[in-house]
Structure formats: structure tokens, C-alpha cells
Coordinates of C-alpha atoms in Angstrom, one line a residue:
X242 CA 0.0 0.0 0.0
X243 CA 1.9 3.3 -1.2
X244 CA -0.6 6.0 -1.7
X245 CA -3.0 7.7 0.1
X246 CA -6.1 9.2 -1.2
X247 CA -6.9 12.8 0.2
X248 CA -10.7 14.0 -0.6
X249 CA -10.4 18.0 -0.5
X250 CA -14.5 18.8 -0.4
X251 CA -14.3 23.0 -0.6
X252 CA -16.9 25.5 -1.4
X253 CA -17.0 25.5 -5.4
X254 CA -15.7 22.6 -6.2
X255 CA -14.3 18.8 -4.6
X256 CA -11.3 17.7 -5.5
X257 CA -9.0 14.4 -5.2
X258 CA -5.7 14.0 -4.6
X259 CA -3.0 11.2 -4.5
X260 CA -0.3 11.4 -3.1
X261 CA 2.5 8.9 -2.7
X262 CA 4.1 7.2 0.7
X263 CA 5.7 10.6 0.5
X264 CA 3.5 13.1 0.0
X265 CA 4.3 13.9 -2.9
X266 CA 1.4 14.3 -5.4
X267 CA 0.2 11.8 -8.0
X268 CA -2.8 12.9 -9.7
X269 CA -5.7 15.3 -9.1
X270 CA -9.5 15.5 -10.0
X271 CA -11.6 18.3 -9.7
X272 CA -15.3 19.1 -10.6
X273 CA -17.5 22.1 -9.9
X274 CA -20.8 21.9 -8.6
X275 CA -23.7 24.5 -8.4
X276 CA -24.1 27.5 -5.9
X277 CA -27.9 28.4 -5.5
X278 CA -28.7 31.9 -3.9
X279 CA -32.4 31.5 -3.2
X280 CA -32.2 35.2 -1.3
X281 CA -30.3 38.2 -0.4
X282 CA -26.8 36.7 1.9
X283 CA -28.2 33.4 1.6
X284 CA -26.0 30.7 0.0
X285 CA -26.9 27.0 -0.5
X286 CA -25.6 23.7 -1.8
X287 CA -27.0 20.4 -3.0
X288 CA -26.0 18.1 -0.8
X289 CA -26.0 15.5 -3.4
X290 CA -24.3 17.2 -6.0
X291 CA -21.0 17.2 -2.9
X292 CA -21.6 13.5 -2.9
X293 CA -21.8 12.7 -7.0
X294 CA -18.6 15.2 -7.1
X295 CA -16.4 13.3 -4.5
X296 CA -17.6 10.3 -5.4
X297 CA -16.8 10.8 -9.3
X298 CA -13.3 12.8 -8.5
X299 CA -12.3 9.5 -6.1
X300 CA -13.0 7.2 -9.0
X301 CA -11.3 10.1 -12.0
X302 CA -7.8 10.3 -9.5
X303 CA -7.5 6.5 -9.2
X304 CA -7.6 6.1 -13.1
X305 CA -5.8 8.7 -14.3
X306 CA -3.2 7.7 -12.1
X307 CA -3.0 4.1 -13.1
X308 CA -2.8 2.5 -9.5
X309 CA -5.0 -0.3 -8.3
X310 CA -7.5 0.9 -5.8
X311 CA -5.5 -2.1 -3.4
X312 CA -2.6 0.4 -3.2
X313 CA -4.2 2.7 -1.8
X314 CA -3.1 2.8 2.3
X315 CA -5.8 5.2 3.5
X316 CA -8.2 8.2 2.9
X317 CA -7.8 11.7 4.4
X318 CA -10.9 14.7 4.3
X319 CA -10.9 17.8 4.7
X320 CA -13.9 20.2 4.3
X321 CA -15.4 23.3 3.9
X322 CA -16.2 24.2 7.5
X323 CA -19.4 25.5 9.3
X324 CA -21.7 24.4 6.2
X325 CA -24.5 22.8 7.9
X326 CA -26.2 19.0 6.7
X327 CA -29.1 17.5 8.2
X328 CA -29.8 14.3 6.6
X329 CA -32.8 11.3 7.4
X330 CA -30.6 8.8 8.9
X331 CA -33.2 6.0 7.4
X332 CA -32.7 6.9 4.0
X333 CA -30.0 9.2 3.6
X334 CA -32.2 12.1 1.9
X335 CA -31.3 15.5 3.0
X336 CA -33.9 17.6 5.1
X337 CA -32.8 20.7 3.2
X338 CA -29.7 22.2 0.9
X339 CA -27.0 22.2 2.8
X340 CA -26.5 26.1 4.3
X341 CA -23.2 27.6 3.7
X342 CA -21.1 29.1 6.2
X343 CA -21.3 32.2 4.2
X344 CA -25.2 32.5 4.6
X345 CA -26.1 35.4 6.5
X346 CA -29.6 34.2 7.1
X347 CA -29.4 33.8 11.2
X348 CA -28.2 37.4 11.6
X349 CA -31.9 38.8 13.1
X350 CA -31.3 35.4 15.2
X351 CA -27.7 36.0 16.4
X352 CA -28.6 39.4 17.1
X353 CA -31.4 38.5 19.6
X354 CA -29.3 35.9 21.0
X355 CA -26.1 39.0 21.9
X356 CA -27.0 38.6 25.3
X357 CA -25.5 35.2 25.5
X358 CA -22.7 36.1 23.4
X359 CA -20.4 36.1 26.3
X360 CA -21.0 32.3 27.4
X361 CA -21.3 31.2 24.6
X362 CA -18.0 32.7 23.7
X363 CA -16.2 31.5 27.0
X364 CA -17.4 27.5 26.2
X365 CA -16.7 27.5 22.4
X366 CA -14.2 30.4 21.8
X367 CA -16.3 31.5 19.3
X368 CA -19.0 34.7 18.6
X369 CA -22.7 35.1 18.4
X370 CA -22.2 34.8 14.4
X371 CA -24.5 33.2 11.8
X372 CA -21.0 31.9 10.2
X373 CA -21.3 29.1 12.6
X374 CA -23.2 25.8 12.1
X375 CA -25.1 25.7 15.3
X376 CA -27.6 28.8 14.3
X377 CA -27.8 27.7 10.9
X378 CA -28.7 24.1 12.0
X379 CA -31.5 25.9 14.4
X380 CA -33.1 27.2 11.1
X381 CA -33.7 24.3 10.1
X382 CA -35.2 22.5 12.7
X383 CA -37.5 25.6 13.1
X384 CA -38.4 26.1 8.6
X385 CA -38.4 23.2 7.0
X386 CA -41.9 21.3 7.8
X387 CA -41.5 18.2 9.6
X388 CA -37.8 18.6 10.7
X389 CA -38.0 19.1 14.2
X390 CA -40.3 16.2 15.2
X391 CA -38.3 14.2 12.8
X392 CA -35.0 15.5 14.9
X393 CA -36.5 14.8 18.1
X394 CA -38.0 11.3 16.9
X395 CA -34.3 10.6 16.1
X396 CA -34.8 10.3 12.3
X397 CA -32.6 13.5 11.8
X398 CA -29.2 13.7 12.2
X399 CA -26.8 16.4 11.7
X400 CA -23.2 16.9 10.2
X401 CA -20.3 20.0 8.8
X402 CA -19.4 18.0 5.3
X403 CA -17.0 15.9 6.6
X404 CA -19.9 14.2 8.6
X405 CA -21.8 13.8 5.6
X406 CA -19.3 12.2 3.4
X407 CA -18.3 9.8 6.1
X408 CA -21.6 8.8 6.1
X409 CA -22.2 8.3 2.7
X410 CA -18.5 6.1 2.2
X411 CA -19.3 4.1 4.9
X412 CA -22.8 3.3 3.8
X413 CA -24.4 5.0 6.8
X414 CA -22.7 2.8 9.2
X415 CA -20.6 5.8 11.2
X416 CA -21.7 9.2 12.1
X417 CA -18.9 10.9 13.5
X418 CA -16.6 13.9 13.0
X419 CA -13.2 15.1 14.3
X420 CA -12.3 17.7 17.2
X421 CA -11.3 20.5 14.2
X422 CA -14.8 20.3 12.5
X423 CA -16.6 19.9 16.2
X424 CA -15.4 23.3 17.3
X425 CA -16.2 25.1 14.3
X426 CA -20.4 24.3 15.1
X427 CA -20.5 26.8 18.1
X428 CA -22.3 23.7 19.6
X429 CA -18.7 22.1 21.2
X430 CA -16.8 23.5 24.0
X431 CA -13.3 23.9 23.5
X432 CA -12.4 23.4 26.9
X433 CA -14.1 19.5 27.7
X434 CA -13.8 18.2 24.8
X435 CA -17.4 17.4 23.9
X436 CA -20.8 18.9 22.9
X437 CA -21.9 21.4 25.2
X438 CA -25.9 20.5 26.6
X439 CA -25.9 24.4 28.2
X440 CA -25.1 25.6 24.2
X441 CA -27.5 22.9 22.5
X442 CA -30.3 24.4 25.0
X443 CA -29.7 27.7 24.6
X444 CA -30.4 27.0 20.5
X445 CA -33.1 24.1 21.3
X446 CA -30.9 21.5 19.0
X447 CA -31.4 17.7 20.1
X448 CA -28.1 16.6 21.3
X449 CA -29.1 12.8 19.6
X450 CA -28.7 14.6 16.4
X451 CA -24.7 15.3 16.9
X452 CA -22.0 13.3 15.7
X453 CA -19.5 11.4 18.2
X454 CA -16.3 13.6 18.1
X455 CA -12.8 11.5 17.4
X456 CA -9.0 13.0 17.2
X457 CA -8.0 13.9 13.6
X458 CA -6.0 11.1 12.9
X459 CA -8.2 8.0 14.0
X460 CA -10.7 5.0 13.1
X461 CA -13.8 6.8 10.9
X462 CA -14.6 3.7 9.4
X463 CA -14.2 2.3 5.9
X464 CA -15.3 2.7 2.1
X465 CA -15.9 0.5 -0.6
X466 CA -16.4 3.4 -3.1
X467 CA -13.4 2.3 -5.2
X468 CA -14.1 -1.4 -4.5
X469 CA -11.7 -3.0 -1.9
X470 CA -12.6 -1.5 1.4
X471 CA -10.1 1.4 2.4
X472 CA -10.0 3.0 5.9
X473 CA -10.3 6.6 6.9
X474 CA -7.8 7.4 8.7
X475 CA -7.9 11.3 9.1
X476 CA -10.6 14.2 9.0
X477 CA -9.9 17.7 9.5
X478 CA -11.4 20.6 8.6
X479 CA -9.8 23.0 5.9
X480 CA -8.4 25.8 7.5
X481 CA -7.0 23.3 10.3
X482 CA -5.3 20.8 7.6
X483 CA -3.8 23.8 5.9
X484 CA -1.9 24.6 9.2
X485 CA -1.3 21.0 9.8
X486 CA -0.1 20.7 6.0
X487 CA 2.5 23.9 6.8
X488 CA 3.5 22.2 9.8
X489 CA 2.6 24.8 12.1
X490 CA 3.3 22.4 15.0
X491 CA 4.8 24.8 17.3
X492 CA 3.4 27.8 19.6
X493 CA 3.7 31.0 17.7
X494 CA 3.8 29.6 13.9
X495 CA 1.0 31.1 12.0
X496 CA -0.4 30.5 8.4
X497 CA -2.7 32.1 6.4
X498 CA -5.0 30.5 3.5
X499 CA -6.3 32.3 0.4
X500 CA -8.8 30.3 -0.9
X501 CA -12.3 31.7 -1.3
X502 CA -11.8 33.7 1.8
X503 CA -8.8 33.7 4.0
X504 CA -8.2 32.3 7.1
X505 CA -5.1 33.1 9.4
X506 CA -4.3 30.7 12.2
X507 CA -1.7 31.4 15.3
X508 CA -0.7 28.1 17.1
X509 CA -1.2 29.0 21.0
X510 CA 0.0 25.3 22.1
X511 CA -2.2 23.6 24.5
X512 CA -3.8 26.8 26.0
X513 CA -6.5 28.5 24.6
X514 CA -6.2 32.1 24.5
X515 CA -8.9 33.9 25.0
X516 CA -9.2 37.2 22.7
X517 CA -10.0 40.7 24.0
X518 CA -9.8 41.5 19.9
X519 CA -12.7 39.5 18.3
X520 CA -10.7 36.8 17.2
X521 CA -11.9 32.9 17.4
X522 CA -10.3 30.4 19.9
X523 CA -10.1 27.5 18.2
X524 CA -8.8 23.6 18.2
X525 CA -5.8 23.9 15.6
X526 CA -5.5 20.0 15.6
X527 CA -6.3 16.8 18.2
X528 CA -4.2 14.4 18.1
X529 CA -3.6 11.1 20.8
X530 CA -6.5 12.8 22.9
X531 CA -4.7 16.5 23.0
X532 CA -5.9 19.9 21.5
X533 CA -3.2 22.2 20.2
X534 CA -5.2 25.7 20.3
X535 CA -5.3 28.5 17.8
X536 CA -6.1 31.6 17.5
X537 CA -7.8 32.3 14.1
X538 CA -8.9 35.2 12.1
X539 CA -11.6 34.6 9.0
X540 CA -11.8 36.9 6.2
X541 CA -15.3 35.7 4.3
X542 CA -14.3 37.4 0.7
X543 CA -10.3 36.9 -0.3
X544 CA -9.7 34.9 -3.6
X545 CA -14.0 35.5 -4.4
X546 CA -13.0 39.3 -5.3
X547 CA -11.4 38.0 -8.2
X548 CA -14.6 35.8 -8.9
X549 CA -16.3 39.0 -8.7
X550 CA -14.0 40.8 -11.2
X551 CA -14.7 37.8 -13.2
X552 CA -18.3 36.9 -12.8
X553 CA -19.9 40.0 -11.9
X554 CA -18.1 42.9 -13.6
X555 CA -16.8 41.1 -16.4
X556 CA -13.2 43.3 -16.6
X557 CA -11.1 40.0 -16.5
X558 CA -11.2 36.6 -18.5
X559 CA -9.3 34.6 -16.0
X560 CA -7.9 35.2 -12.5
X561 CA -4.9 34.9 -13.9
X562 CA -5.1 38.3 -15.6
X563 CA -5.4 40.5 -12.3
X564 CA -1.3 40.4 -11.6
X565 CA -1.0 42.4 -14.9
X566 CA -4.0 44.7 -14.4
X567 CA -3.0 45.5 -11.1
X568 CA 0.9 46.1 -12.0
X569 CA -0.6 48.3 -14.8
X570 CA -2.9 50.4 -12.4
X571 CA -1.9 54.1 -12.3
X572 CA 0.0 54.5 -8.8
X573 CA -1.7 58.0 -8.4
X574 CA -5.0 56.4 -7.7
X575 CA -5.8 55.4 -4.2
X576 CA -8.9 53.2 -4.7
X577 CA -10.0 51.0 -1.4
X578 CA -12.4 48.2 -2.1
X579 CA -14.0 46.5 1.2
X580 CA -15.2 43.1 -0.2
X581 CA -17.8 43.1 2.5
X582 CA -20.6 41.0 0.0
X583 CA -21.6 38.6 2.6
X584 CA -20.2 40.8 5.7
X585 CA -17.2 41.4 7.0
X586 CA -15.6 38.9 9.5
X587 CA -12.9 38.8 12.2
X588 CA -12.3 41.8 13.6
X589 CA -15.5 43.6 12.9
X590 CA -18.1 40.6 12.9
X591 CA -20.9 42.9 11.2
X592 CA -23.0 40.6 9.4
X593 CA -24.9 43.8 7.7
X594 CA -22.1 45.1 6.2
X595 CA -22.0 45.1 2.5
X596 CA -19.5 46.1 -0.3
X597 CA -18.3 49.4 -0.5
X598 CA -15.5 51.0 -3.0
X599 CA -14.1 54.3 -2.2
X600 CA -11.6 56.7 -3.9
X601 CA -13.0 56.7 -7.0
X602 CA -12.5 59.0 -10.5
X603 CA -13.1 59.3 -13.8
X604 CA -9.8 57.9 -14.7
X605 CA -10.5 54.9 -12.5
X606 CA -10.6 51.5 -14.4
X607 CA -10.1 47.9 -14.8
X608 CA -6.5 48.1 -13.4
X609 CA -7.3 50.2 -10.7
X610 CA -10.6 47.8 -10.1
X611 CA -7.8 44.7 -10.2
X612 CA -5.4 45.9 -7.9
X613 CA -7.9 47.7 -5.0
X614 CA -9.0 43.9 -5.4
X615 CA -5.8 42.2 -4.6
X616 CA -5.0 44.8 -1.9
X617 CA -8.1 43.9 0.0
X618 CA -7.1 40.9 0.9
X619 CA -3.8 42.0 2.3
X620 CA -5.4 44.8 4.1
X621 CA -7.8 42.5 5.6
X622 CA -4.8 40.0 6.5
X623 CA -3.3 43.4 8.8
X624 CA -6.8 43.5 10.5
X625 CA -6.6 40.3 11.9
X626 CA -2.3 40.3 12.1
X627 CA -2.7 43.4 14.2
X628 CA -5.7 41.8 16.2
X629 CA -3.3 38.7 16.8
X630 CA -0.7 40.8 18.0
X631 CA -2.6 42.3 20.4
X632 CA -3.9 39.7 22.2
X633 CA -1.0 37.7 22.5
X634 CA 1.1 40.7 23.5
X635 CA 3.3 40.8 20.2
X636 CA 4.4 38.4 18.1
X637 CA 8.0 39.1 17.8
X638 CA 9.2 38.1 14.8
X639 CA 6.6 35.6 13.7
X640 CA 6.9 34.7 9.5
X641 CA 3.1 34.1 8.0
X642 CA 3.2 30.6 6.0
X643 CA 0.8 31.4 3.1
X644 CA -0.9 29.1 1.0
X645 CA -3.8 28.5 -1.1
X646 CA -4.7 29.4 -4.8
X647 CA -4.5 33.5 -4.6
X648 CA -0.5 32.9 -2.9
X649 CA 0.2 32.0 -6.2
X650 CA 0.6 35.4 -7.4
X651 CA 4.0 37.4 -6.6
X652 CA 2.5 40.4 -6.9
X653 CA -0.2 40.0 -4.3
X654 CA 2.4 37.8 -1.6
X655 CA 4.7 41.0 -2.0
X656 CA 1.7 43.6 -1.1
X657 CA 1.2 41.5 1.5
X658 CA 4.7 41.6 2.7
X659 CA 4.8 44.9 2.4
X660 CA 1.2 46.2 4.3
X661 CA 2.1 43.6 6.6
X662 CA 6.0 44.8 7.3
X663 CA 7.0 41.0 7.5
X664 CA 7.9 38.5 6.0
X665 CA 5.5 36.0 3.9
X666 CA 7.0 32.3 3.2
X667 CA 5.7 30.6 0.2
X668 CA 5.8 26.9 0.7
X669 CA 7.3 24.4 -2.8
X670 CA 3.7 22.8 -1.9
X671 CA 0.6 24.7 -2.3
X672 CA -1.8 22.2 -1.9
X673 CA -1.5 22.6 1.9
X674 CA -4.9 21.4 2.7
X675 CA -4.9 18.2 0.7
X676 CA -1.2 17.2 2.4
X677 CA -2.7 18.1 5.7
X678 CA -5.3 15.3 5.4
X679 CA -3.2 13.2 3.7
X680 CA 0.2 13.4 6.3
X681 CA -3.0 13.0 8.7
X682 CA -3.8 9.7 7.2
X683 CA -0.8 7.9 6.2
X684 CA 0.7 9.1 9.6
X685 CA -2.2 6.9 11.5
X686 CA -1.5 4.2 8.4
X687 CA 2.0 3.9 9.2
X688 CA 3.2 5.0 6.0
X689 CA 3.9 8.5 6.6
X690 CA 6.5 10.1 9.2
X691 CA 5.4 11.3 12.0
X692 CA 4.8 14.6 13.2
X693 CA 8.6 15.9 13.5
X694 CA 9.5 14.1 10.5
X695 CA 7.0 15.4 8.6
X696 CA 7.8 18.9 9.8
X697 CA 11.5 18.5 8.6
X698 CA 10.0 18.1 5.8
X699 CA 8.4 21.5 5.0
X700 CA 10.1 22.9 2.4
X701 CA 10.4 27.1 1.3
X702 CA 9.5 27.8 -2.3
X703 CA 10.2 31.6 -1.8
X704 CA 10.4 34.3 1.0
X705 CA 8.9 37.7 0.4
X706 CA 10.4 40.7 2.5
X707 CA 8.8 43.9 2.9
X708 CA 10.2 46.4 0.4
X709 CA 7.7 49.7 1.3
X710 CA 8.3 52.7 3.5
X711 CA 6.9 52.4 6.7
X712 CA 5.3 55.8 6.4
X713 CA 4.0 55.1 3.1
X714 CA 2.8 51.6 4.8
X715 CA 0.9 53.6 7.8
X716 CA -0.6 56.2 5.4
X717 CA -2.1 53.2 3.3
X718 CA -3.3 51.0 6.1
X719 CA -5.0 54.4 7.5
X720 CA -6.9 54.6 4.5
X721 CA -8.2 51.6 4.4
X722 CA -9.3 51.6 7.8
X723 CA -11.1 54.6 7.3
X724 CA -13.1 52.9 4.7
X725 CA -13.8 50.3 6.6
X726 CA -15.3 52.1 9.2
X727 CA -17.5 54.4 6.6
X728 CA -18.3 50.4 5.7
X729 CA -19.7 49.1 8.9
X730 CA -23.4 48.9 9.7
X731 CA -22.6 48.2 13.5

């Protein structure tokens, strides 16, 4: 057995990757699948379309690469996190499209609910947010007809993605999930190490419709999906396998992901830190029975800008065409987009927020459009750097590990060295997420090296240093803030 199989289930698309005893990569599969928007913030998938498309990109990777499914040691998932299932355990159908974490749709809720804030905060580390499962999962049981008395007849269970595609590779036979997805639900406390009954009251969710909770590497059961059965060995959600993929193994190590929307994580060791700065406190990784701790910052709208440029305005082709917009842009113009489409996240949790683009003039363009796109995201990256720094007293000299499709570009990594006046380390492997789940997996398979090995493994593609003037730096970041704040609803 020298492969493992990593299922990388994201927010537009699933992919498969296989990687060798390794880690290094093999083949890949990837498919799209359908976003619905049935209302203003609200954003929906079809759970079965995740399914077809994991199932079909499983089967695509194991042919393309020529292997025989026998070879393959174990599978590793990660998932888009927060997206809420609720499935008919009988039959497998889905109550209802599965709810995004992007949907906005609990806000009114959350916003009734801000007296509680604080303990729920203090038992999950996280905010009163409709980002979170547990609100979303509350909708449910309380819209669609029947789902409620199904739920409390035990008919309905609940799962993030991972969950869901356990369930359906196993046949139905295991409902479970890992510590990383658990204590993204705002239904888990961080602290015990289970689901919180205080927390499940206070949103009226049956506590028979939760998943049992397992370390990240560990028994989830087995598949037949490619034919021979095949164990899964290691679950962990996306942001969490991304810093598990750059090794951030030690206190202090921080990455940041640009995939749809960003995602910074600070490794805090086995203490969770609580944050004075509107930051999450979150389970980096569990491993033999121990929680690492993180803080993390989550940025809804990063490499979707470009989606927008693409999609919505129609000034680019490709994403690929930004770099060259943006170096083209006329440096005289100061234009400050705040990507706030679905609200802005950490530090300003205001779910009412919506896009804003300031500095505008006649002479602005598609350039200028291109690079006040790029720069967003490496403005937003200094909210929550700053934020970070704050709560943990300073970072010292702490390098950000980047990854994800939008680290790609030089152009944006440097403006992101430079607003952030430190370093930015590109990793040789991008595809940090998928090697999280897989080093996850072959680790518990015996067939990968352990966590320090695997660590002296990490290898740097390319370090960015800051080239800009710190007064030019400050003046910039001032402006931004200030158009954040003409931005915010709260």
C-alpha cells in the first residue's frame, strides 16, 4: 500500500488527490458543482451534488493515475467548514440544501441571541455569528416542515461536510466527525472536549442529532467506493489541515490560506487564548486525545474578489489576468475596495455590512478595479495580524506561511509583505490542505512520518520581504481603515 487518497471537499468545487508514501502528489481530479442563492446573503448547496462530485473525483484520480485501488493505504478529508447537513438517517435524503457558512440568514437570530454572546464565547471560543453551524442548524429544525419532530423522533441527524461524506463512504454505518470540525459548530466546548448540553439548550438542538467527536487522525470507518474497502484514517477541517499541512506544530507559527476567503491561524499550544480583539479560539489539531489551540482570524471574501472581477463585472477573463491589471494600475490612484458581500468577519463581525468602494475617479478602471482587489485581501490580512498581535502581547518576529490558490501570485504575496511589514513564506507545496489530510492519514496508516519528520519536511518555495516605506505603509493602512469604518453597519 503506497498511496493515500486525500478527498479536499471545498466551497465551489471537490477535489481528489494522490499522493504517494511521500507526500508527494500523483494525480488530481476536480469538478465544480452548483451555488444556489435562493435570497439576499443566503447561499446554499446540493448536498447530493457534494456527494456525486467526491464520489466521481475519487473514481477520475485512481484512473488517471493508473494505480490499483488495493494500493491505496488510506483516505484523508478535509472540508469546507461550518456548512451545515441535516440528513434522514433511514434513507439518507437531506432535510434541506445544505447552508453555507457564508449564509447570513441567522443574523436577526444572532442578534437576539447577543446577550448570550459572552458564554457562549467563554465555552466554544467562538462569537454570536451566523457563520457558525449551530444557528444555521436551528433554522432548520425551526423552517423546514417536519424537521423538528423528525429531529427529536431521532430520524434527523446532523453533520459539517466531513460528517456527511463519512456517512455516505461508509454506507451510513458511522456518524462521526473530528475535534477541528466539532469546534467550528459553536455547539462544542473547547475546553471539555465534547458537545456542550448548556449551548445545545440555549439554541433548542437535540443533542441525539450530533455526531460522536474522534481525534484527527483516527478510526472513521471504511469505504468501498473504489471497490476493496479502504480506511479513513484522518478528518480535519480545511483551515485546520492547511496549518497542519504547513506544519505549524509549534506555539507562535501562524499561516494564512487564500482560498475563497482567508483564514489566518496562530498556534497557541495547549492553551487556549482567549481574545479581547474579536478573534476565534479555536482547536488547531487533536491528536492522541490533546488539542493544540489557535487563535484564528476569518476573512469571508479573499480569492471570491477575483470571482467577482470575473463573474460580476466582467473586466477579467481569468484570474490569472489580475497580476497584470493590477501592475498596470496608475499608482496616483488610491482606490480602497471592502469586499464586504456577505459581511465582514474577524475583527468587525458585522454581518450587515456590505460592499463598499471608495476613492473613486473618472480615470479609475479595470487596473485600478484589479489591484484595489488584490490589496483587499492584504489589508484584511493586517486586520486580523494586528488583532493577533494584540492579544498575545506581540508576536516578535513571527513569519506568516501562506498558501492557497490566490498565494500564487508574486504580486499580491509582496503587497502583503509589504502592508504587513513581515515576511511572507511561500511553501514548494501549495496544496497545503490536501497534504494536511493526507500526512494525517498515512501518519495513523503507518506509512507516513510522524509529526517531527514530517515537519523537517516542510520545504520554502520563496520568501517575500517587505520592500515599502513604513510611512507610506501607515498612510495606506490608515486609509483603508477609514473605509472600513465608513463600511460598517454596527
Amino acid at each position: 500500500m503506497t498511496h493515500i487518497l486525500a478527498i479536499d471537499q471545498g466551497t465551489t468545487s471537490s477535489r481528489a488527490i494522490l499522493f504517494s508514501a511521500d507526500l508527494k502528489i500523483v494525480a488530481t481530479a476536480q469538478e465544480e458543482f452548483a451555488q444556489h442563492f435562493p435570497d439576499s446573503g443566503w447561499v446554499e448547496h446540493d448536498l447530493e451534488d457534494i456527494w456525486a462530485t467526491v464520489a466521481r473525483t475519487c473514481r477520475e484520480v485512481v484512473k488517471t493515475a493508473g494505480i490499483d485501488a488495493g494500493d491505496i493505504a488510506a483516505i484523508g478529508i478535509t472540508n469546507q467548514r461550518e456548512t451545515t447537513a441535516v440528513w434522514d438517517r433511514r434513507t439518507g435524503t437531506p432535510a434541506h440544501r445544505a447552508i453555507v457558512w457564508q449564509d447570513r440568514r441567522t443574523a436577526a437570530f444572532c442578534r437576539e441571541m447577543a446577550a448570550h454572546e459572552a458564554e457562549v464565547t467563554a465555552r466554544t471560543g467562538l462569537l454570536m455569528d451566523p457563520y457558525f453551524s449551530g444557528t444555521k442548524l436551528r433554522w432548520i429544525l425551526e423552517n423546514v416542515d417536519g424537521a423538528r419532530a423528525d429531529a427529536e423522533a431521532g430520524h434527523l441527524i446532523f453533520g459539517t461536510i466531513d460528517s456527511y461524506l463519512i456517512w455516505k463512504l461508509t454506507g451510513g454505518r458511522a456518524h462521526v466527525t473530528d475535534a477541528t470540525n466539532a469546534c467550528r459548530t459553536m455547539l462544542y466546548n473547547i475546553h471539555k472536549g465534547a458537545w456542550d448540553d448548556h449551548v445545545c439548550g440555549l439554541l433548542d438542538v437535540p443533542m441525539g442529532m450530533l455526531p460522536e467527536v474522534r481525534d484527527c487522525a483516527s478510526e472513521f470507518g471504511t469505504t468501498d467506493l473504489l471497490g476493496p474497502e479502504i480506511p479513513i484514517l484522518g478528518v480535519a477541517g480545511d483551515q485546520q489541515a492547511a496549518t497542519i499541512g504547513q506544519a505549524c506544530f509549534q506555539p507562535g507559527m501562524m499561516k494564512s490560506t487564500y482560498g475563497t476567503g482567508c483564514f489566518a491561524l496562530l498556534n497557541t499550544g495547549d492553551a487556549p487564548v482567549a481574545s479581547t480583539n474579536r478573534l476565534l479560539t479555536t482547536v488547531a489539531y487533536q491528536l492522541d486525545g490533546v488539542p493544540t489551540y489557535a487563535l484564528e482570524g476569518s476573512i469571508f471574501i479573499a480569492g471570491a474578489v477575483v470571482q467577482w472581477l470575473r463573474d460580476g463585472l466582467g473586466i477579467i477573463g481569468s484570474a490569472a489576468e489580475t497580476q497584470a491589471l493590477a501592475e498596470a494600475a496608475d499608482p496616483a490612484q488610491r482606490l480602497y475596495l471592502v469586499p464586504a458581500f456577505t459581511g465582514l468577519g474577524a475583527p468587525h463581525w458585522d454581518p450587515e455590512a456590505r460592499g463598499a468602494i471608495f476613492g473613486l475617479t473618472r480615470g479609475s478602471g479595470p487596473a485600478e478595479f484589479a489591484r484595489a482587489a488584490l490589496e483587499s485581501v492584504g489589508y484584511q490580512t493586517r486586520d486580523l495580524l494586528d488583532a493577533m498581535r494584540a492579544d498575545k502581547g506581540g508576536l516578535g518576529d513571527t513569519v506568516l506561511r501562506v498558501d492557497g490558490g490566490m498565494s500564487a501570485s508574486d504580486w499580491s504575496m509582496q503587497f502583503l509583505s509589504d502592508i504587513l511589514g513581515a515576511p511572507v513564506d511561500r511553501p514548494e507545496v501549495l496544496e497545503t490542505t490536501a497534504l494536511g489530510a493526507a500526512w494525517l492519514a498515512g501518519m495513523r496508516a503507518g506509512v507516513c512520518p510522524d509529526q517531527d519528520g514530517f515537519a523537517e519536511g516542510w520545504a520554502l518555495e520563496r520568501r517575500f520581504e517587505p520592500k515599502m516605506a513604513e510611512a507610506d505603509r501607515e498612510d495606506r493602512y490608515a486609509g483603508w481603515s477609514d473605509a472600513v469604518q465608513r463600511t460598517l453597519v454596527r
